[in-house]
XYZ file of C-alpha atoms in Angstrom:
153
model
C 15.854 14.288 -23.112
C 15.073 16.354 -20.639
C 17.477 19.188 -18.013
C 16.756 16.503 -14.788
C 17.214 12.847 -16.678
C 20.073 14.367 -17.784
C 21.224 15.981 -14.448
C 20.696 12.724 -13.391
C 23.260 11.289 -15.573
C 25.536 12.898 -14.991
C 25.564 12.942 -10.724
C 25.331 8.910 -11.405
C 28.497 9.936 -13.330
C 30.451 12.238 -10.843
C 29.171 9.403 -8.188
C 30.913 6.368 -9.564
C 34.404 8.496 -10.636
C 35.519 8.564 -6.429
C 34.704 5.198 -6.290
C 31.045 4.252 -5.629
C 28.649 3.308 -6.626
C 24.753 5.015 -7.657
C 22.540 2.551 -9.158
C 19.070 5.429 -10.847
C 16.274 3.976 -8.719
C 13.094 4.349 -11.145
C 9.807 4.439 -7.923
C 6.366 4.313 -10.816
C 4.124 1.869 -10.768
C 4.324 -1.776 -12.352
C 2.146 -0.821 -15.994
C -0.795 -3.855 -15.548
C -1.219 -5.310 -19.251
C -4.718 -7.022 -17.096
C -5.190 -3.663 -16.310
C -4.920 -1.501 -19.890
C -6.733 -4.421 -21.393
C -10.668 -4.614 -19.839
C -10.436 -0.629 -19.799
C -9.135 -0.749 -23.177
C -12.158 -3.027 -23.481
C -14.256 -1.063 -21.643
C -13.103 1.793 -24.266
C -14.231 0.159 -27.104
C -17.991 -1.869 -25.749
C -18.122 1.875 -25.084
C -18.267 3.022 -28.543
C -16.023 6.025 -26.969
C -12.147 5.110 -28.849
C -10.034 8.527 -29.168
C -6.908 8.637 -29.190
C -7.219 10.737 -26.688
C -8.933 8.237 -23.902
C -7.015 5.658 -25.267
C -3.771 8.180 -24.142
C -5.768 8.449 -20.527
C -6.966 4.087 -20.071
C -3.183 3.350 -20.606
C -2.154 6.061 -18.394
C -4.338 4.684 -15.702
C -3.097 1.462 -15.682
C -0.121 0.536 -13.419
C -0.443 -0.747 -10.387
C 1.135 0.925 -7.280
C 4.682 -0.728 -5.386
C 4.771 -2.063 -2.309
C 7.746 -0.434 -2.084
C 8.575 3.008 0.008
C 7.378 6.632 -1.408
C 9.797 9.619 -1.422
C 12.580 6.366 -2.620
C 15.562 9.266 -4.264
C 16.602 9.110 -7.849
C 19.659 8.395 -6.929
C 20.946 5.142 -3.934
C 24.414 4.070 -3.689
C 26.699 3.883 -1.511
C 30.699 4.914 -0.687
C 33.856 2.527 -1.252
C 33.492 2.811 3.068
C 29.740 1.618 2.333
C 28.163 5.003 3.614
C 24.347 4.497 1.328
C 24.301 7.850 -1.298
C 19.961 9.617 -1.513
C 20.748 12.163 -4.184
C 17.098 13.264 -5.373
C 16.719 15.169 -8.817
C 14.450 18.291 -9.542
C 14.034 20.252 -12.517
C 13.329 23.735 -13.361
C 10.160 24.191 -11.407
C 9.677 20.578 -9.684
C 9.269 20.974 -5.777
C 10.225 17.373 -3.592
C 7.632 15.773 -1.787
C 7.525 15.148 2.407
C 7.770 11.506 1.458
C 10.835 12.084 -0.254
C 11.905 14.778 2.073
C 11.493 12.038 4.371
C 13.910 9.919 2.784
C 16.753 12.145 2.786
C 16.151 13.395 6.551
C 16.475 10.053 7.224
C 19.179 9.071 4.993
C 20.884 12.098 6.784
C 20.123 11.595 10.249
C 20.874 7.926 10.450
C 24.775 8.563 8.889
C 23.953 8.840 5.247
C 24.996 11.609 2.086
C 21.859 13.022 1.483
C 21.827 15.221 -1.698
C 18.987 17.876 -3.373
C 20.043 18.369 -6.322
C 17.445 20.879 -8.271
C 17.672 23.162 -11.629
C 16.299 26.037 -9.321
C 18.255 25.035 -5.214
C 17.204 28.395 -4.147
C 13.655 28.093 -4.420
C 13.713 24.534 -2.976
C 11.317 23.891 0.173
C 12.019 22.028 3.075
C 9.003 20.653 4.721
C 10.622 18.968 7.346
C 12.051 19.460 10.837
C 15.101 18.101 10.831
C 16.048 18.287 8.075
C 19.593 20.659 8.010
C 21.638 17.801 7.323
C 20.513 17.457 3.392
C 22.435 19.210 1.459
C 20.693 21.429 -1.708
C 22.586 22.495 -4.743
C 22.728 23.186 -8.104
C 24.964 20.005 -10.310
C 27.337 22.350 -10.877
C 28.076 23.053 -6.984
C 27.133 19.248 -7.056
C 30.681 17.670 -7.421
C 32.936 19.784 -4.889
C 29.774 19.146 -2.220
C 30.062 16.018 -2.689
C 33.992 15.068 -2.158
C 33.483 17.492 0.588
C 31.284 15.091 2.173
C 33.514 11.213 1.444
C 36.163 13.619 3.301
C 34.472 13.583 6.378
C 35.532 10.921 8.840
C 31.788 7.987 9.334
């Protein structure tokens, strides 16, 4: 399990232990077997069937969903109905404009928005007005989350 996946699992556990609900939000595209079959068939017909080409064909056989871009890795709600969004970043990861925008929207509309990173000191928010997003490492998350839960909503 990667470090980012472990952090995500731990964040979900810490949130649910406080009586809140939290869910992993997988935002990858949807694998389309028809696209994959067409690509593989084209490889067979061209005689270019190699492991690398098969892997490339399968990896590019996802179709986009119509969901909002940038929705956080963990979403949920407090026992009082306040929306929670947590973006998790592993070592060397950066935040996209869409992820920053989503967290900003959550924070400015009364929700709880966190960015939990292995290297929080290297994270640079890209959108003005993002001050209400809490940036921390996984060790500090629970303490800061409990402080947010104590704030009046």
